[in-house]
Short mmCIF file of C-alpha atoms and ligand atoms in Angstrom, two decimals:
data_model
loop_
_atom_site.label_atom_id
_atom_site.label_comp_id
_atom_site.label_asym_id
_atom_site.label_seq_id
_atom_site.Cartn_x
_atom_site.Cartn_y
_atom_site.Cartn_z
CA MET L 1 -52.09 -158.11 -32.45
CA THR L 2 -49.36 -160.52 -31.61
CA CYS L 3 -46.38 -159.80 -29.47
CA ASP L 4 -42.86 -161.08 -30.09
CA PHE L 5 -41.98 -161.99 -26.67
CA LEU L 6 -38.49 -163.28 -27.63
CA ALA L 7 -37.73 -159.72 -28.72
CA LEU L 8 -38.82 -158.51 -25.30
CA ALA L 9 -36.34 -160.96 -23.50
CA ARG L 10 -33.28 -159.30 -22.10
CA PRO L 11 -30.65 -158.75 -24.83
CA GLY L 12 -28.24 -161.40 -23.15
CA VAL L 13 -31.16 -163.88 -23.06
CA GLN L 14 -31.83 -163.33 -26.73
CA LYS L 15 -28.35 -164.27 -27.72
CA LEU L 16 -28.30 -167.43 -25.69
CA SER L 17 -28.64 -171.04 -26.79
CA PRO L 18 -30.26 -173.25 -24.19
CA TYR L 19 -28.19 -175.91 -22.45
CA VAL L 20 -28.19 -179.21 -24.49
CA PRO L 21 -28.24 -182.19 -22.12
CA GLY L 22 -27.10 -185.66 -23.01
CA LYS L 23 -29.95 -187.50 -24.74
CA PRO L 24 -32.11 -189.43 -22.24
CA VAL L 25 -32.25 -193.22 -22.63
CA GLU L 26 -36.07 -193.18 -22.83
CA GLU L 27 -36.02 -190.62 -25.62
CA LEU L 28 -33.71 -192.75 -27.69
CA ALA L 29 -35.80 -195.78 -27.05
CA ARG L 30 -38.91 -193.96 -28.30
CA GLU L 31 -37.23 -192.44 -31.38
CA PHE L 32 -35.47 -195.60 -32.54
CA GLY L 33 -37.83 -198.40 -31.37
CA LEU L 34 -35.00 -199.70 -29.04
CA ARG L 35 -35.46 -201.34 -25.64
CA ALA L 36 -34.15 -199.15 -22.85
CA GLN L 37 -32.18 -202.11 -21.36
CA ASP L 38 -30.23 -202.46 -24.70
CA ILE L 39 -29.12 -198.79 -24.54
CA VAL L 40 -25.83 -197.68 -23.21
CA LYS L 41 -25.76 -194.02 -22.03
CA LEU L 42 -22.18 -192.59 -21.80
CA ALA L 43 -23.23 -189.04 -22.41
CA SER L 44 -23.74 -187.06 -19.14
CA ASN L 45 -20.62 -188.04 -16.97
CA GLU L 46 -23.00 -189.99 -14.66
CA ASN L 47 -21.75 -192.56 -12.23
CA PRO L 48 -22.06 -195.92 -13.84
CA LEU L 49 -22.25 -197.90 -10.62
CA GLY L 50 -25.85 -197.15 -9.88
CA PRO L 51 -27.03 -196.01 -6.39
CA SER L 52 -25.18 -196.97 -3.24
CA PRO L 53 -27.35 -199.20 -0.96
CA ALA L 54 -26.67 -196.75 1.95
CA VAL L 55 -28.05 -193.93 -0.09
CA LYS L 56 -31.27 -195.92 -1.02
CA ALA L 57 -31.83 -196.73 2.67
CA ALA L 58 -31.39 -192.98 3.69
CA ILE L 59 -33.91 -191.92 0.91
CA SER L 60 -36.35 -194.59 2.05
CA ALA L 61 -36.14 -193.26 5.61
CA ALA L 62 -36.63 -189.59 4.59
CA LEU L 63 -39.79 -190.51 2.54
CA ALA L 64 -41.69 -190.57 5.76
CA GLU L 65 -41.18 -186.75 6.19
CA MET L 66 -42.19 -185.96 2.57
CA THR L 67 -45.20 -183.82 3.46
CA ARG L 68 -42.91 -181.40 5.37
CA TYR L 69 -40.68 -178.74 3.94
CA PRO L 70 -37.00 -179.60 3.99
CA ASP L 71 -34.65 -178.03 6.36
CA GLY L 72 -34.00 -174.80 4.46
CA ASN L 73 -30.53 -174.39 6.15
CA GLY L 74 -29.57 -178.01 5.54
CA PHE L 75 -28.11 -178.25 9.08
CA ALA L 76 -27.03 -181.94 9.12
CA LEU L 77 -25.40 -181.95 5.64
CA LYS L 78 -23.59 -178.66 6.40
CA GLN L 79 -22.37 -180.16 9.66
CA ALA L 80 -21.03 -183.26 7.87
CA LEU L 81 -19.32 -181.22 5.16
CA SER L 82 -17.85 -178.91 7.73
CA ALA L 83 -16.21 -181.76 9.53
CA LYS L 84 -15.06 -183.39 6.40
CA LEU L 85 -13.62 -180.27 4.71
CA GLY L 86 -12.26 -178.59 7.80
CA VAL L 87 -14.27 -175.37 7.21
CA ALA L 88 -16.86 -173.60 9.31
CA THR L 89 -20.62 -174.10 8.29
CA SER L 90 -20.66 -170.35 7.58
CA ASN L 91 -18.29 -171.08 4.71
CA LEU L 92 -20.81 -173.31 3.06
CA THR L 93 -23.70 -172.85 0.71
CA LEU L 94 -25.89 -175.72 -0.49
CA GLY L 95 -27.25 -175.78 -3.97
CA ASN L 96 -29.82 -177.68 -6.19
CA GLY L 97 -26.85 -179.30 -7.96
CA SER L 98 -23.66 -177.19 -8.08
CA ASN L 99 -25.25 -175.48 -11.15
CA ASP L 100 -27.40 -173.64 -8.60
CA ILE L 101 -24.25 -172.44 -6.85
CA LEU L 102 -22.98 -171.12 -10.14
CA GLU L 103 -26.07 -169.20 -10.66
CA LEU L 104 -26.39 -167.98 -7.13
CA VAL L 105 -22.98 -166.44 -7.12
CA THR L 106 -23.68 -164.72 -10.46
CA ARG L 107 -27.05 -163.42 -9.36
CA ALA L 108 -25.68 -162.12 -6.13
CA PHE L 109 -22.61 -160.27 -7.52
CA VAL L 110 -22.85 -159.75 -11.37
CA GLY L 111 -25.01 -157.12 -13.27
CA PRO L 112 -25.12 -155.57 -16.78
CA GLU L 113 -22.31 -153.31 -16.04
CA HIS L 114 -19.91 -156.36 -15.46
CA GLU L 115 -17.75 -158.72 -17.38
CA VAL L 116 -17.36 -162.38 -16.66
CA ILE L 117 -14.32 -164.27 -17.80
CA PHE L 118 -14.18 -168.03 -18.69
CA SER L 119 -12.24 -170.20 -21.14
CA ASP L 120 -13.21 -171.42 -24.56
CA HIS L 121 -14.39 -175.13 -24.40
CA ALA L 122 -15.44 -174.68 -20.87
CA PHE L 123 -18.69 -175.60 -19.12
CA ALA L 124 -21.80 -174.45 -21.04
CA VAL L 125 -23.50 -173.07 -17.93
CA TYR L 126 -20.97 -170.28 -17.49
CA PRO L 127 -22.25 -168.25 -20.47
CA ILE L 128 -25.82 -169.07 -19.54
CA VAL L 129 -25.58 -167.61 -16.14
CA THR L 130 -23.49 -164.72 -17.22
CA GLN L 131 -25.81 -163.61 -20.07
CA ALA L 132 -28.93 -164.32 -18.01
CA VAL L 133 -27.95 -161.32 -15.62
CA GLY L 134 -27.00 -159.18 -18.69
CA ALA L 135 -23.22 -159.27 -18.21
CA LYS L 136 -20.71 -159.41 -20.91
CA ALA L 137 -19.25 -162.94 -21.42
CA VAL L 138 -15.52 -162.79 -22.13
CA ALA L 139 -14.39 -166.21 -23.57
CA VAL L 140 -10.65 -166.47 -23.62
CA PRO L 141 -8.91 -168.89 -26.13
CA ALA L 142 -7.76 -172.10 -24.74
CA ARG L 143 -4.29 -173.41 -24.84
CA ASP L 144 -3.94 -177.19 -25.74
CA TRP L 145 -7.76 -177.40 -25.22
CA GLY L 146 -7.21 -176.30 -21.49
CA HIS L 147 -7.56 -173.01 -19.65
CA ASP L 148 -4.84 -170.44 -20.56
CA LEU L 149 -4.67 -168.85 -17.04
CA PRO L 150 -2.16 -166.18 -18.02
CA ALA L 151 -4.35 -165.17 -20.91
CA MET L 152 -7.37 -165.16 -18.67
CA ALA L 153 -5.55 -162.91 -16.05
CA ALA L 154 -4.57 -160.57 -18.97
CA ALA L 155 -8.40 -160.37 -19.87
CA ILE L 156 -9.27 -158.83 -16.52
CA THR L 157 -10.45 -155.26 -16.87
CA ASP L 158 -12.00 -152.69 -14.42
CA ALA L 159 -15.42 -154.24 -15.28
CA THR L 160 -14.43 -157.79 -14.51
CA GLN L 161 -16.49 -159.12 -11.63
CA LEU L 162 -16.12 -162.82 -11.77
CA ILE L 163 -14.03 -165.57 -13.32
CA PHE L 164 -15.07 -169.20 -13.84
CA ILE L 165 -12.48 -171.92 -13.89
CA ALA L 166 -13.33 -175.64 -14.08
CA ASN L 167 -10.80 -178.01 -12.69
CA PRO L 168 -10.71 -180.56 -14.22
CA ASN L 169 -12.69 -178.91 -17.09
CA ASN L 170 -15.68 -180.34 -18.83
CA PRO L 171 -15.91 -181.27 -21.76
CA THR L 172 -12.12 -181.49 -22.37
CA GLY L 173 -10.94 -183.22 -19.11
CA THR L 174 -7.91 -180.82 -18.99
CA TRP L 175 -6.63 -179.74 -15.63
CA ILE L 176 -4.67 -176.92 -14.05
CA GLU L 177 -1.75 -177.61 -11.93
CA ARG L 178 -0.99 -176.28 -8.53
CA ASN L 179 1.66 -173.79 -9.44
CA GLU L 180 -0.51 -172.46 -12.33
CA LEU L 181 -3.45 -171.90 -10.03
CA GLU L 182 -1.33 -170.27 -7.43
CA ALA L 183 0.26 -167.90 -9.81
CA PHE L 184 -3.10 -166.98 -11.25
CA LEU L 185 -4.88 -166.45 -7.82
CA ALA L 186 -1.83 -164.09 -6.88
CA GLN L 187 -2.54 -161.95 -9.93
CA VAL L 188 -6.35 -161.63 -9.59
CA PRO L 189 -7.49 -158.36 -7.85
CA GLU L 190 -9.02 -159.06 -4.46
CA ASN L 191 -12.35 -157.65 -5.46
CA VAL L 192 -12.76 -160.05 -8.45
CA LEU L 193 -14.38 -163.38 -7.64
CA VAL L 194 -12.78 -166.48 -8.81
CA VAL L 195 -15.23 -169.53 -8.96
CA LEU L 196 -13.27 -172.79 -9.06
CA ASP L 197 -15.68 -175.47 -10.30
CA GLU L 198 -14.40 -178.77 -8.97
CA ALA L 199 -17.37 -181.03 -10.01
CA TYR L 200 -14.84 -183.88 -10.86
CA THR L 201 -12.32 -183.46 -8.08
CA GLU L 202 -13.20 -186.72 -6.45
CA TYR L 203 -11.94 -188.47 -9.49
CA VAL L 204 -8.57 -186.83 -9.38
CA GLU L 205 -5.95 -189.36 -8.19
CA THR L 206 -2.77 -187.40 -8.81
CA ASP L 207 -1.43 -184.82 -6.51
CA ASP L 208 -0.45 -182.32 -9.20
CA VAL L 209 -4.12 -181.06 -9.32
CA PRO L 210 -4.76 -178.49 -6.50
CA ASN L 211 -7.54 -178.79 -4.02
CA GLY L 212 -9.35 -175.41 -4.05
CA VAL L 213 -10.18 -175.65 -0.43
CA ASP L 214 -6.55 -175.23 0.34
CA TYR L 215 -6.71 -171.69 -0.74
CA LEU L 216 -9.83 -170.43 0.91
CA SER L 217 -7.91 -169.12 4.03
CA GLN L 218 -5.78 -167.05 1.86
CA TYR L 219 -8.30 -165.73 -0.69
CA ASP L 220 -11.67 -164.35 0.35
CA ASN L 221 -12.54 -163.83 -3.26
CA LEU L 222 -12.43 -167.57 -3.94
CA LEU L 223 -15.60 -169.79 -4.21
CA VAL L 224 -15.07 -173.56 -4.65
CA SER L 225 -18.05 -175.39 -6.02
CA ARG L 226 -18.54 -179.16 -5.74
CA THR L 227 -21.25 -181.66 -6.64
CA PHE L 228 -22.81 -184.92 -5.44
CA SER L 229 -23.83 -185.54 -9.07
CA LYS L 230 -20.65 -187.20 -10.45
CA ALA L 231 -18.47 -189.52 -8.17
CA TYR L 232 -21.20 -189.55 -5.34
CA GLY L 233 -23.71 -190.82 -7.91
CA LEU L 234 -26.62 -188.50 -6.98
CA ALA L 235 -27.16 -186.67 -10.47
CA ALA L 236 -31.00 -187.14 -10.44
CA LEU L 237 -31.34 -185.58 -6.89
CA ARG L 238 -29.66 -182.23 -7.63
CA VAL L 239 -27.37 -181.41 -4.66
CA GLY L 240 -24.07 -179.57 -4.66
CA TYR L 241 -22.29 -177.05 -2.49
CA GLY L 242 -20.08 -173.92 -2.56
CA ILE L 243 -17.28 -173.20 0.00
CA SER L 244 -16.13 -169.56 0.25
CA SER L 245 -15.66 -166.77 2.67
CA PRO L 246 -18.65 -166.18 5.02
CA GLN L 247 -19.54 -162.88 3.22
CA VAL L 248 -19.68 -164.42 -0.18
CA ALA L 249 -21.84 -167.23 1.34
CA ASP L 250 -24.05 -164.64 3.01
CA ALA L 251 -24.70 -162.73 -0.29
CA MET L 252 -25.54 -165.90 -1.97
CA ASN L 253 -27.86 -166.93 0.82
CA ARG L 254 -29.86 -163.72 0.30
CA VAL L 255 -30.82 -164.59 -3.24
CA ARG L 256 -31.28 -168.35 -2.59
CA GLN L 257 -34.66 -169.83 -2.85
CA PRO L 258 -35.87 -170.81 0.70
CA PHE L 259 -35.98 -174.58 0.03
CA ASN L 260 -33.57 -174.99 -2.85
CA VAL L 261 -32.35 -178.49 -1.78
CA ASN L 262 -35.08 -181.12 -1.13
CA SER L 263 -35.13 -183.36 1.81
CA LEU L 264 -34.48 -186.65 -0.15
CA ALA L 265 -31.35 -184.97 -1.70
CA LEU L 266 -30.26 -183.77 1.70
CA ALA L 267 -30.57 -187.20 3.26
CA ALA L 268 -29.02 -188.91 0.27
CA ALA L 269 -25.98 -186.48 0.30
CA LEU L 270 -25.38 -187.09 3.93
CA ALA L 271 -25.32 -190.77 3.48
CA ALA L 272 -23.24 -190.56 0.33
CA LEU L 273 -20.63 -188.45 2.15
CA GLN L 274 -20.23 -191.23 4.70
CA ASP L 275 -20.09 -193.96 2.11
CA GLU L 276 -16.38 -194.11 1.60
CA ALA L 277 -16.53 -197.53 -0.05
CA TYR L 278 -18.70 -196.31 -2.86
CA LEU L 279 -16.26 -193.50 -3.65
CA ILE L 280 -13.31 -195.85 -3.74
CA GLU L 281 -15.18 -198.20 -6.02
CA SER L 282 -16.14 -195.26 -8.28
CA ARG L 283 -12.64 -194.26 -8.53
CA ARG L 284 -11.38 -197.79 -9.34
CA ILE L 285 -14.07 -198.39 -11.98
CA ASN L 286 -13.05 -195.03 -13.59
CA ARG L 287 -9.33 -195.79 -13.52
CA LEU L 288 -9.88 -199.06 -15.28
CA GLY L 289 -12.48 -197.70 -17.73
CA MET L 290 -10.28 -194.68 -18.63
CA GLN L 291 -7.48 -197.04 -19.51
CA GLN L 292 -9.77 -199.29 -21.49
CA LEU L 293 -11.12 -196.37 -23.47
CA GLU L 294 -7.68 -194.98 -24.10
CA ASP L 295 -6.30 -198.47 -25.25
CA GLY L 296 -9.41 -198.82 -27.46
CA CYS L 297 -8.87 -195.36 -29.03
CA ALA L 298 -5.19 -196.21 -29.56
CA ALA L 299 -6.08 -199.42 -31.29
CA LEU L 300 -8.44 -197.56 -33.61
CA GLY L 301 -5.77 -195.07 -34.45
CA LEU L 302 -7.67 -192.18 -32.75
CA GLY L 303 -6.26 -189.37 -30.56
CA TRP L 304 -7.89 -187.97 -27.27
CA ILE L 305 -7.40 -185.17 -24.84
CA PRO L 306 -5.75 -186.58 -21.63
CA SER L 307 -8.39 -186.38 -18.83
CA ARG L 308 -8.48 -186.24 -15.12
CA GLY L 309 -12.37 -186.52 -15.09
CA ASN L 310 -14.67 -189.40 -15.61
CA PHE L 311 -14.91 -188.85 -19.30
CA LEU L 312 -12.64 -188.64 -22.43
CA ALA L 313 -12.86 -186.26 -25.42
CA ILE L 314 -11.94 -188.44 -28.36
CA ASP L 315 -10.54 -186.76 -31.51
CA LEU L 316 -12.21 -188.53 -34.58
CA GLY L 317 -10.01 -186.50 -36.98
CA ARG L 318 -13.27 -185.69 -38.93
CA GLU L 319 -16.72 -184.31 -38.26
CA ALA L 320 -18.05 -186.08 -35.35
CA ALA L 321 -21.81 -185.56 -35.88
CA PRO L 322 -22.34 -188.42 -38.41
CA VAL L 323 -20.47 -190.81 -36.12
CA PHE L 324 -22.67 -189.68 -33.11
CA GLN L 325 -25.84 -190.47 -35.11
CA ALA L 326 -24.34 -193.77 -36.29
CA LEU L 327 -23.72 -194.76 -32.52
CA LEU L 328 -27.30 -193.63 -31.63
CA ARG L 329 -28.78 -195.99 -34.18
CA GLU L 330 -26.85 -198.79 -32.37
CA GLY L 331 -28.14 -197.75 -29.03
CA VAL L 332 -25.05 -195.96 -27.75
CA ILE L 333 -25.48 -192.35 -26.52
CA VAL L 334 -22.26 -190.19 -26.21
CA ARG L 335 -22.02 -186.53 -26.30
CA PRO L 336 -21.16 -184.35 -29.44
CA VAL L 337 -19.36 -181.23 -28.44
CA ALA L 338 -19.49 -179.11 -31.55
CA ASN L 339 -21.46 -176.49 -29.50
CA TYR L 340 -18.25 -176.27 -27.32
CA GLY L 341 -16.16 -175.46 -30.48
CA MET L 342 -15.00 -179.11 -30.78
CA PRO L 343 -16.85 -180.44 -34.03
CA ASN L 344 -14.31 -183.26 -34.39
CA HIS L 345 -14.54 -184.67 -30.84
CA LEU L 346 -16.97 -186.86 -28.97
CA ARG L 347 -17.09 -186.83 -25.23
CA VAL L 348 -17.48 -190.25 -23.79
CA THR L 349 -18.21 -190.89 -20.16
CA VAL L 350 -16.32 -193.79 -18.51
CA GLY L 351 -18.75 -196.64 -17.96
CA LEU L 352 -18.69 -200.14 -16.63
CA PRO L 353 -16.24 -202.40 -18.63
CA ASP L 354 -18.97 -204.00 -20.86
CA GLU L 355 -20.40 -200.53 -21.61
CA ASN L 356 -17.07 -199.14 -22.53
CA GLN L 357 -16.47 -202.29 -24.81
CA ARG L 358 -19.87 -201.89 -26.41
CA PHE L 359 -18.95 -198.30 -27.27
CA LEU L 360 -15.58 -199.24 -28.66
CA ASP L 361 -17.16 -201.97 -30.72
CA VAL L 362 -19.78 -199.80 -32.21
CA LEU L 363 -17.44 -196.93 -32.75
CA LYS L 364 -15.16 -199.16 -34.77
CA GLN L 365 -18.13 -200.17 -37.01
CA ALA L 366 -19.16 -196.64 -37.30
CA LEU L 367 -15.67 -195.42 -38.47
CA ILE L 368 -15.49 -198.22 -41.08
CA SER L 369 -19.03 -197.62 -42.54
CA GLY L 370 -19.28 -193.88 -42.02
C1 LIG E 1 -21.46 -181.93 -14.19
C2 LIG E 1 -20.84 -180.66 -13.96
C3 LIG E 1 -21.33 -179.87 -12.88
C4 LIG E 1 -22.39 -180.49 -11.93
O1 LIG E 1 -23.60 -180.04 -12.13
P1 LIG E 1 -24.68 -180.35 -10.99
O2 LIG E 1 -25.57 -179.17 -11.12
O3 LIG E 1 -24.01 -180.36 -9.74
O4 LIG E 1 -25.21 -181.62 -11.35
C5 LIG E 1 -20.65 -178.68 -12.57
N1 LIG E 1 -19.58 -178.18 -13.30
C6 LIG E 1 -19.14 -178.94 -14.33
C7 LIG E 1 -18.08 -178.42 -15.09
C8 LIG E 1 -19.79 -180.14 -14.69
O5 LIG E 1 -19.29 -180.81 -15.68
#
């Protein structure tokens, strides 16, 4: 007798589609017989600068202790974050990437009796963590591709336990301005958690985008999540953090795996936090590259969604999948976003100048021939 185990999975899990990551360079090299060094990957919003020397040195030093378990409380990194952010260490939760933070808060607070609100075209992890705990996912239609906060506030019911907001949002790059966030937070009942996902906050160079940390003293129901995967350049190591009231942090800590952040990641994040020059260079490269991509798209007659992140959602004005495939054949990996309800867009990560140029050149060819 055979057993259909998928039918045994929790109903929310049965309805889930797994997260689709950007195609790895090695996979494309295998599939198309290309050389890895000829491939440009602009698909996962990774930092194109490569690792900072200070981070590499910190990892080398940490290797000597590899036989030992990491510091399960992340004392040194929490101390450094506390000093940098002006919060107490009791406000901090470290995660195996900020995805871990999103999952921890959901597992600690949300069950099958609850609803979780997020926006259409928002980060794919929100429905995954929501449905994994059996809660009802409430996706609110977007406005101009961005979060419609008044509509999200109007979607709150007695069953609402948590609301995810990405600012800036991935994959759209859209952002929420200070007055919008303030009006929203003032409307949310104090027993409903608001998770403000600020994975791209280090790339924001304008002061119209709020810093979630500024609102923590006023709102005990606010959790701000941040990551070392993007501007800090540590995507492979998986380290992120949450900033919240001590009670929310306490609840998350109770469901956290004992050693969720490994010692190389802890050492690297500590070094990255102190490497201000790397962050400044990351922002500079991003600013230049964003302009280059926008200019290139304009020259091709293409539209895009204005972005405050390190990526751009480009509107091809037609189905993007064939163009994505044509780019792959030329060794350029970008991200199709049909699974985010955006079949005509491609999301392109801002790379180094020559990577951006290669993408634009190949895109031009693909549009002509496709
Ligand atoms: C990339 C990204 C993250 C970060 O994920 P990590 O687990 O920290 O690597 C979180 N939220 C959004 C919206 C992202 O795009």
